[in-house]
Amino acid sequence: MSVSNAIEAVKKISSDLVVLLESEEYDEITKSYFSELERELKPACFLTPSSASRVVDIVKAIKPFALRSNVAVCGSGQQATTAVANVRDGLTIHLRNLRGVEIDAEKKVVSVAAGERMGKVYEKVMAAGLGVAGGPSYFSYARDFVCDNVVNYEIVLAGGEIVNANAETNRDLWIALKGGGNNFGIVTRFDLSVFEQSQLWGGKIFYFQPSFSGQIQSLVDYLHNPNADVDVHIGVSLGYAAALGDIMCMNDVFCARPEKPKALEPFADIQPQIDQMKTLRVDSLKSFTDEAFAGALSNRVLKMSTTVKADTKILDYAVETYRASFEKLKGVQNLPFSITFEPLPISMIEQSIARGGNSLGLKPSDGPLVVVLFYTSWDSPSDDKKVYDVNKEALQNIDDEAQSKNVSASYRYMNYTFTDQDPIGSYGPESKAHLQTVSAKYDPEGFSQVAGAGPFKLSK
């Protein structure tokens, strides 16, 4: 691709769409990315449309010059995986100027432009006495995956058409977009279902390592309870940060009702705990989300994960593996390093099917499952290989152990995968074949595959 030719083609439409190197706006956009691994990928320019029609103009202008891996698309830049939303020396279509949040209370839908942050969405939705599943969804056990709450996508296809994808119109594309990544076009608006919602109860609890195994057992017991309270959300973590001086434990717990439910007592009442760090309270969805993303910009970040059955022994093994990995990473400067268990209860998968399904390939018989997330942040590029190798080895060891004990699961959560992992392949051959068929139908020239940057492509 002749990047300079593509830039000139866009400039002929409007020079305001092009943000070049060494400009203040270029630096501002670069700094907005969550991870340094994305911030250090310097594109030749950012293209900043402010409407879906301008996205069409950009696609039509650059398409004649496109070759492999030269065009990236960025919404809010909060993905940690390198090269997902930015590209070195190519073109990054940044949707930061696509703004707007509109509520249709009668249809119980909020329309969110692709460049919006969820904070503004929560403000508007809560002012109307409603809730929405987005960002870190505390409603997933009852309302399934966040993608399942998208009732309509407005998307610009590679041919330059603006279409809607929903349960009635372009249904196959609607299903594909729920988990299929950036393989079909550029989404410019999400229409999300909303629901009546008061304040929530929840927060964080910090405690000590000897209690962690008991919390794993409580988590597994909850997931295997056929009558479990689905209004709750649970995450349990073990992590090191230099400021703490040691590995500590943390529970993230939430209830969609403004009260502490019995289901969360084993996690909220763990003793001993560090009372000064506890944040349990009744509060708004936005407040809890702000807490989750406090100090969101980070240094170099690696998120890698696997998925296993909800089994105490394999989760205990994962903790042992994490501790062994920590010993190998102790010398890394400014090291936060954690392991988190995020449940995928059967109720979540069942609700997903009831809402029309998605592309993730999960069946109720697969569950209950637990996503095992390794999160690492560090300062120096000289530590990149060491950090990556240690994490990769740890997850491979967990996968091997899970396979040997018949508690493995193929599913990989795309937002928690790194460049050489294959989330789309993990959905299974039937789901992947559907995604490839949809891609061929809506993008017959393969523009999103050939020109689109990012590691998670259908040809992988």
C-alpha positions as MATLAB code, in Angstrom:
seq = 'MSVSNAIEAVKKISSDLVVLLESEEYDEITKSYFSELERELKPACFLTPSSASRVVDIVKAIKPFALRSNVAVCGSGQQATTAVANVRDGLTIHLRNLRGVEIDAEKKVVSVAAGERMGKVYEKVMAAGLGVAGGPSYFSYARDFVCDNVVNYEIVLAGGEIVNANAETNRDLWIALKGGGNNFGIVTRFDLSVFEQSQLWGGKIFYFQPSFSGQIQSLVDYLHNPNADVDVHIGVSLGYAAALGDIMCMNDVFCARPEKPKALEPFADIQPQIDQMKTLRVDSLKSFTDEAFAGALSNRVLKMSTTVKADTKILDYAVETYRASFEKLKGVQNLPFSITFEPLPISMIEQSIARGGNSLGLKPSDGPLVVVLFYTSWDSPSDDKKVYDVNKEALQNIDDEAQSKNVSASYRYMNYTFTDQDPIGSYGPESKAHLQTVSAKYDPEGFSQVAGAGPFKLSK';
ca = [
       0.000    0.000    0.000;
       1.253    3.490   -0.813;
       0.445    5.150    2.481;
       1.267    8.588    1.119;
      -1.137    8.082   -1.798;
      -3.881    6.988    0.579;
      -3.302   10.044    2.778;
      -3.499   12.346   -0.235;
      -6.727   10.668   -1.336;
      -8.298   11.368    2.066;
      -6.992   14.935    2.063;
      -8.897   15.559   -1.175;
     -12.096   14.848    0.752;
     -11.092   16.993    3.714;
      -7.704   17.731    5.233;
      -9.467   17.916    8.615;
      -9.771   14.120    8.542;
      -5.985   13.647    8.567;
      -3.893   13.980   11.738;
      -0.195   13.833   10.901;
       2.911   13.072   12.936;
       4.432   15.841   15.056;
       1.092   17.558   15.645;
      -0.443   18.151   19.075;
      -3.554   16.182   18.143;
      -1.445   13.220   17.028;
       0.310   13.189   20.411;
      -3.019   13.550   22.218;
      -4.511   10.575   20.389;
      -1.395    8.475   20.975;
      -1.478    9.169   24.707;
      -5.090    7.999   24.934;
      -4.184    4.338   24.309;
      -4.314    2.140   27.372;
      -1.005    0.336   26.878;
       2.458    1.579   25.968;
       2.675   -1.348   23.539;
      -0.063    0.342   21.505;
       1.181    3.879   22.108;
       4.596    3.091   20.657;
       3.116    1.912   17.335;
       3.324    5.154   15.389;
       1.030    5.201   12.345;
       1.794    7.493    9.422;
      -1.366    9.330   10.388;
      -4.643    9.065   12.235;
      -7.845    9.447   10.219;
     -10.571   10.946   12.412;
     -14.100   10.777   10.951;
     -16.951   12.423   12.847;
     -19.836   10.523   11.220;
     -20.620    7.217    9.557;
     -20.737    8.972    6.177;
     -17.193   10.230    6.744;
     -16.107    6.675    7.533;
     -17.558    5.709    4.156;
     -15.552    8.495    2.489;
     -12.339    7.280    4.130;
     -12.899    3.627    3.218;
     -13.597    4.498   -0.412;
     -10.544    6.783   -0.571;
      -7.997    4.351    0.874;
      -9.317    1.079   -0.524;
      -7.501    1.305   -3.896;
      -4.166    1.524   -2.067;
      -4.708   -1.192    0.532;
      -2.397   -4.109    1.146;
      -2.023   -6.401    4.146;
      -1.861   -5.036    7.685;
      -1.741   -1.345    6.952;
      -5.100   -0.130    8.266;
      -6.165   -0.262   11.909;
      -9.434    0.838   13.485;
      -9.634    2.198   17.022;
     -12.710    2.945   19.098;
     -11.602    3.968   22.588;
      -8.110    2.392   22.614;
      -8.631    0.385   25.807;
      -7.582   -2.994   24.416;
      -4.218   -4.145   25.762;
      -3.249   -6.471   22.906;
      -0.657   -4.863   20.675;
      -1.612   -3.985   17.071;
      -5.326   -4.571   17.642;
      -6.216   -0.872   17.428;
      -3.072    0.739   16.026;
      -0.494    0.031   13.308;
       3.106    1.048   12.778;
       3.699    3.251    9.693;
       0.194    2.613    8.347;
      -3.189    4.286    8.744;
      -5.240    4.198   11.935;
      -8.887    5.138   11.554;
      -9.621    6.541   15.006;
     -13.286    6.903   15.895;
     -12.783    9.350   18.785;
     -14.951   11.978   17.039;
     -17.910    9.652   16.611;
     -19.856   10.828   19.650;
     -23.413   10.673   20.902;
     -25.591    8.786   23.375;
     -29.336    8.650   22.700;
     -31.919    6.804   24.804;
     -35.185    5.427   23.460;
     -36.990    4.614   26.703;
     -39.988    3.156   24.896;
     -37.875    0.636   22.991;
     -35.529    0.218   25.969;
     -32.490    0.904   23.798;
     -29.539    3.264   24.110;
     -27.676    4.153   20.912;
     -23.958    4.673   21.468;
     -21.589    6.092   18.858;
     -18.454    3.982   18.466;
     -16.121    6.667   19.822;
     -17.912    7.138   23.126;
     -16.558    6.031   26.502;
     -18.871    4.036   28.737;
     -18.698    6.667   31.497;
     -20.901    9.043   29.521;
     -23.235    6.192   28.610;
     -23.717    5.308   32.281;
     -24.395    8.933   33.212;
     -27.206    9.255   30.684;
     -28.672    5.825   31.317;
     -28.661    6.200   35.103;
     -30.307    9.632   34.856;
     -33.222    7.805   33.234;
     -33.295    5.192   36.016;
     -31.953    2.507   33.724;
     -28.995    0.132   33.529;
     -26.916   -1.155   30.641;
     -24.468   -4.016   30.197;
     -21.214   -2.588   28.887;
     -17.567   -2.263   29.863;
     -17.063   -4.495   32.924;
     -20.604   -5.881   33.077;
     -21.827   -6.616   36.586;
     -25.054   -8.054   35.134;
     -23.615  -10.864   33.005;
     -24.807  -13.831   35.063;
     -28.429  -12.793   34.455;
     -28.001  -10.888   31.176;
     -25.196  -12.821   29.453;
     -22.194  -11.483   27.554;
     -21.975   -7.770   26.787;
     -22.102   -8.518   23.048;
     -25.454  -10.260   23.527;
     -26.947   -6.968   24.693;
     -26.235   -5.325   21.325;
     -29.615   -5.336   19.562;
     -28.293   -3.542   16.479;
     -24.973   -2.612   14.892;
     -24.571    0.221   12.412;
     -21.594   -0.792   10.307;
     -19.723    0.513    7.281;
     -18.912   -2.360    4.953;
     -15.803   -2.573    2.806;
     -17.824   -1.612   -0.265;
     -18.779    1.673    1.338;
     -22.361    0.832    2.310;
     -23.821    1.738    5.699;
     -26.022   -1.123    6.894;
     -27.731   -2.219   10.098;
     -27.314   -5.697   11.525;
     -29.896   -7.006   13.975;
     -32.235   -9.934   14.614;
     -34.428   -9.030   11.609;
     -32.013   -7.392    9.155;
     -28.684   -8.952    8.183;
     -29.076  -11.425   11.027;
     -26.074  -13.488    9.966;
     -23.865  -10.407   10.211;
     -25.392   -9.528   13.602;
     -24.434  -12.955   14.941;
     -20.948  -12.702   13.431;
     -20.257   -9.309   14.984;
     -20.974  -10.744   18.436;
     -17.506  -12.141   18.978;
     -16.037  -12.010   15.473;
     -13.754   -8.997   15.947;
     -12.905   -6.457   13.250;
     -13.357   -8.846   10.350;
     -16.493   -7.469    8.694;
     -16.259   -3.700    8.476;
     -16.181   -0.666   10.761;
     -18.919   -0.484   13.398;
     -20.002    3.132   13.871;
     -22.855    2.715   16.356;
     -24.012    0.172   18.917;
     -27.660   -0.032   19.994;
     -27.704   -1.652   23.436;
     -30.661   -2.946   25.410;
     -31.351   -1.132   28.686;
     -33.309   -2.199   31.745;
     -34.630   -0.718   34.959;
     -31.834   -0.482   37.501;
     -31.431    1.095   40.927;
     -28.150    1.364   42.793;
     -25.877   -1.643   43.296;
     -24.095   -3.121   46.273;
     -20.480   -4.167   45.973;
     -16.820   -3.236   45.919;
     -13.401   -4.690   46.655;
     -12.080   -6.724   49.593;
      -8.352   -7.205   50.189;
      -7.037  -10.111   52.260;
      -4.100  -12.502   52.662;
      -2.754  -15.518   50.796;
      -3.581  -18.295   53.304;
      -7.304  -17.644   52.714;
      -7.209  -17.814   48.935;
      -7.713  -21.555   48.515;
     -10.933  -21.303   50.525;
     -12.157  -18.535   48.219;
     -11.528  -20.786   45.226;
     -13.693  -23.462   46.845;
     -16.447  -20.891   47.497;
     -16.289  -19.793   43.868;
     -16.570  -23.351   42.568;
     -19.431  -24.076   45.003;
     -21.309  -21.024   43.729;
     -20.856  -22.053   40.091;
     -22.136  -25.586   40.728;
     -25.199  -24.421   42.690;
     -28.227  -24.921   40.397;
     -30.172  -22.311   42.381;
     -27.412  -19.695   42.534;
     -28.307  -16.011   42.773;
     -27.749  -14.664   39.229;
     -27.941  -11.018   40.326;
     -24.361  -11.195   41.590;
     -20.932  -10.906   40.003;
     -17.711  -12.377   41.431;
     -14.028  -12.072   40.576;
     -11.180  -13.354   42.738;
      -7.558  -12.300   42.199;
      -4.079  -12.874   43.501;
      -1.578  -10.173   42.670;
       1.729   -8.472   43.356;
       2.491   -4.772   43.214;
       5.627   -3.115   44.525;
       3.545   -0.684   46.595;
       2.100   -3.608   48.554;
       5.469   -5.334   48.942;
       3.963   -8.808   48.673;
       1.367  -10.908   46.906;
      -2.093   -9.959   48.150;
      -5.605  -11.232   47.426;
      -8.609   -9.275   46.211;
     -12.271  -10.060   45.609;
     -14.460   -7.956   43.327;
     -18.098   -8.575   44.272;
     -21.326   -6.947   43.106;
     -25.061   -7.382   43.443;
     -27.628   -5.783   41.127;
     -29.742   -5.136   44.222;
     -28.723   -2.457   46.770;
     -27.988   -5.029   49.471;
     -25.410   -7.622   50.430;
     -26.829  -10.981   49.282;
     -26.220  -14.289   51.017;
     -24.434  -15.626   47.912;
     -21.634  -13.064   48.392;
     -21.110  -13.528   52.131;
     -18.229  -16.046   51.701;
     -16.372  -13.461   49.582;
     -17.303  -10.253   51.416;
     -16.883  -11.589   54.951;
     -13.521  -13.319   54.486;
     -11.269  -12.824   57.531;
      -8.782  -11.474   58.193;
      -9.132   -8.663   55.662;
      -7.592   -5.211   55.308;
     -10.367   -2.897   56.474;
      -8.597    0.278   55.331;
      -8.654   -0.931   51.701;
     -12.214   -2.288   51.630;
     -14.613   -0.394   49.320;
     -17.917   -2.241   49.917;
     -20.896    0.113   49.619;
     -24.210    0.890   47.946;
     -23.456    3.102   44.956;
     -24.127    3.850   41.297;
     -22.998    1.809   38.326;
     -20.863    4.711   37.114;
     -19.104    4.987   40.480;
     -18.178    1.307   40.442;
     -16.994    1.579   36.842;
     -14.885    4.641   37.640;
     -13.301    2.649   40.456;
     -12.542   -0.251   38.095;
     -10.801    2.052   35.623;
      -9.057    4.375   38.067;
      -5.651    5.265   36.635;
      -6.492    3.370   33.467;
      -3.459    4.367   31.376;
      -0.657    1.914   31.957;
       2.906    1.099   30.967;
       3.613   -1.979   28.908;
       0.733   -4.412   29.400;
       0.231   -8.079   28.637;
      -3.082   -9.855   29.067;
      -3.154  -13.573   28.359;
      -5.743  -16.109   29.410;
      -7.080  -19.586   29.176;
     -10.385  -21.163   30.176;
     -11.016  -24.223   32.319;
     -13.897  -26.058   33.938;
     -15.005  -24.815   37.354;
     -12.837  -27.274   39.247;
     -11.054  -26.590   42.525;
      -7.943  -28.644   41.745;
      -7.180  -26.979   38.409;
      -7.700  -23.507   39.895;
      -5.372  -24.383   42.794;
      -2.853  -25.592   40.208;
      -3.193  -22.284   38.363;
      -2.355  -20.444   41.585;
       0.759  -22.586   42.102;
       1.759  -21.842   38.508;
       1.242  -18.126   39.069;
       3.463  -18.161   42.165;
       6.219  -19.996   40.270;
       5.956  -17.440   37.474;
       6.188  -14.582   39.939;
       9.515  -15.915   41.176;
      10.815  -15.701   37.596;
       9.590  -12.122   37.174;
      10.701  -10.675   40.514;
      13.509   -8.653   38.958;
      11.274   -6.872   36.447;
      11.062   -3.163   37.232;
       7.724   -1.682   38.336;
       5.922   -5.017   38.135;
       2.218   -5.461   38.800;
       1.498   -9.135   38.122;
      -1.793  -10.858   38.872;
      -3.983  -13.860   38.224;
      -7.758  -13.435   38.169;
     -10.533  -16.006   38.017;
     -13.603  -14.721   36.144;
     -16.571  -17.136   36.158;
     -18.727  -18.039   33.163;
     -21.771  -19.600   34.854;
     -24.229  -21.753   32.944;
     -26.899  -19.055   33.357;
     -24.753  -16.686   31.310;
     -24.499  -19.120   28.392;
     -28.212  -19.983   28.554;
     -29.233  -16.326   28.405;
     -26.915  -15.814   25.455;
     -28.780  -18.453   23.460;
     -32.145  -17.024   24.524;
     -31.166  -13.604   23.168;
     -30.396  -14.928   19.713;
     -26.920  -16.371   20.129;
     -23.429  -15.175   19.278;
     -20.238  -16.423   17.647;
     -18.458  -17.621   20.793;
     -19.340  -21.277   20.296;
     -20.335  -21.926   23.915;
     -23.071  -24.362   24.961;
     -24.666  -24.752   28.420;
     -23.200  -28.266   28.591;
     -19.718  -26.715   28.397;
     -20.169  -24.906   31.702;
     -19.705  -23.778   34.277;
     -16.333  -22.351   33.233;
     -13.688  -20.022   34.643;
     -11.522  -17.658   32.621;
      -7.982  -17.621   34.039;
      -6.432  -14.227   33.303;
      -2.753  -13.358   33.732;
      -2.165   -9.585   33.790;
       1.340   -8.104   33.702;
       2.552   -4.513   33.488;
       6.169   -3.376   33.347;
       8.404   -0.475   32.299;
      11.277   -1.554   30.083;
      11.202   -2.942   26.517;
      14.230   -5.016   27.514;
      11.900   -7.129   29.672;
       9.346   -7.765   26.909;
      10.575  -11.209   25.911;
      11.006  -12.396   29.488;
       7.503  -11.290   30.490;
       5.940  -12.848   27.422;
       7.838  -16.137   27.712;
       6.994  -16.564   31.402;
       3.291  -15.902   30.814;
       3.135  -18.164   27.782;
       4.834  -21.009   29.644;
       2.507  -20.607   32.626;
      -0.641  -20.762   30.548;
       0.667  -23.731   28.576;
       1.341  -25.563   31.843;
      -2.215  -24.830   33.027;
      -3.641  -25.990   29.696;
      -1.605  -29.208   29.819;
      -2.713  -29.930   33.395;
      -6.357  -29.193   32.558;
      -6.162  -31.475   29.528;
      -4.673  -34.291   31.577;
      -7.438  -33.977   34.201;
     -10.241  -33.629   31.619;
     -11.198  -30.127   32.818;
      -9.987  -28.115   29.826;
     -12.119  -25.816   27.678;
     -11.348  -24.484   24.207;
     -12.919  -21.023   24.582;
     -10.601  -17.992   24.723;
     -11.942  -14.523   25.512;
     -10.717  -12.209   22.737;
     -10.119   -9.186   25.009;
      -7.810  -11.326   27.168;
      -5.718  -12.863   24.407;
      -2.331  -11.917   23.003;
      -1.192  -11.847   19.402;
      -0.259  -15.514   18.959;
      -3.389  -16.868   20.624;
      -6.384  -17.765   18.460;
      -9.701  -16.767   20.029;
     -11.657  -17.224   16.795;
     -10.333  -20.752   16.371;
     -11.295  -21.447   19.982;
     -14.979  -20.910   19.123;
     -14.956  -24.202   17.233;
     -15.047  -25.160   13.531;
     -18.784  -24.534   13.092;
     -18.614  -20.992   14.434;
     -15.438  -20.183   12.514;
     -16.973  -21.482    9.286;
     -19.993  -19.229    9.856;
     -17.715  -16.233   10.361;
     -15.827  -17.014    7.155;
     -19.088  -17.364    5.219;
     -20.352  -14.031    6.535;
     -17.044  -12.371    5.686;
     -17.199  -13.651    2.115;
     -20.792  -12.406    1.772;
     -20.344   -8.880    3.127;
     -16.691   -8.328    2.169;
     -16.172  -10.446   -0.981;
     -12.876   -8.735   -1.834;
     -11.515   -9.472    1.642;
     -10.663   -5.859    2.457;
     -10.986   -6.407    6.217;
      -8.758   -9.482    5.992;
      -6.121   -8.094    3.644;
      -5.923   -4.449    4.692;
      -7.094   -4.733    8.282;
      -4.425   -4.730   10.950;
      -4.641   -6.943   14.007;
      -3.829  -10.540   14.918;
      -7.309  -12.084   15.112;
      -8.155  -12.792   11.487;
     -10.383  -15.468    9.997;
      -7.536  -16.967    7.968;
      -5.436  -17.726   11.064;
];
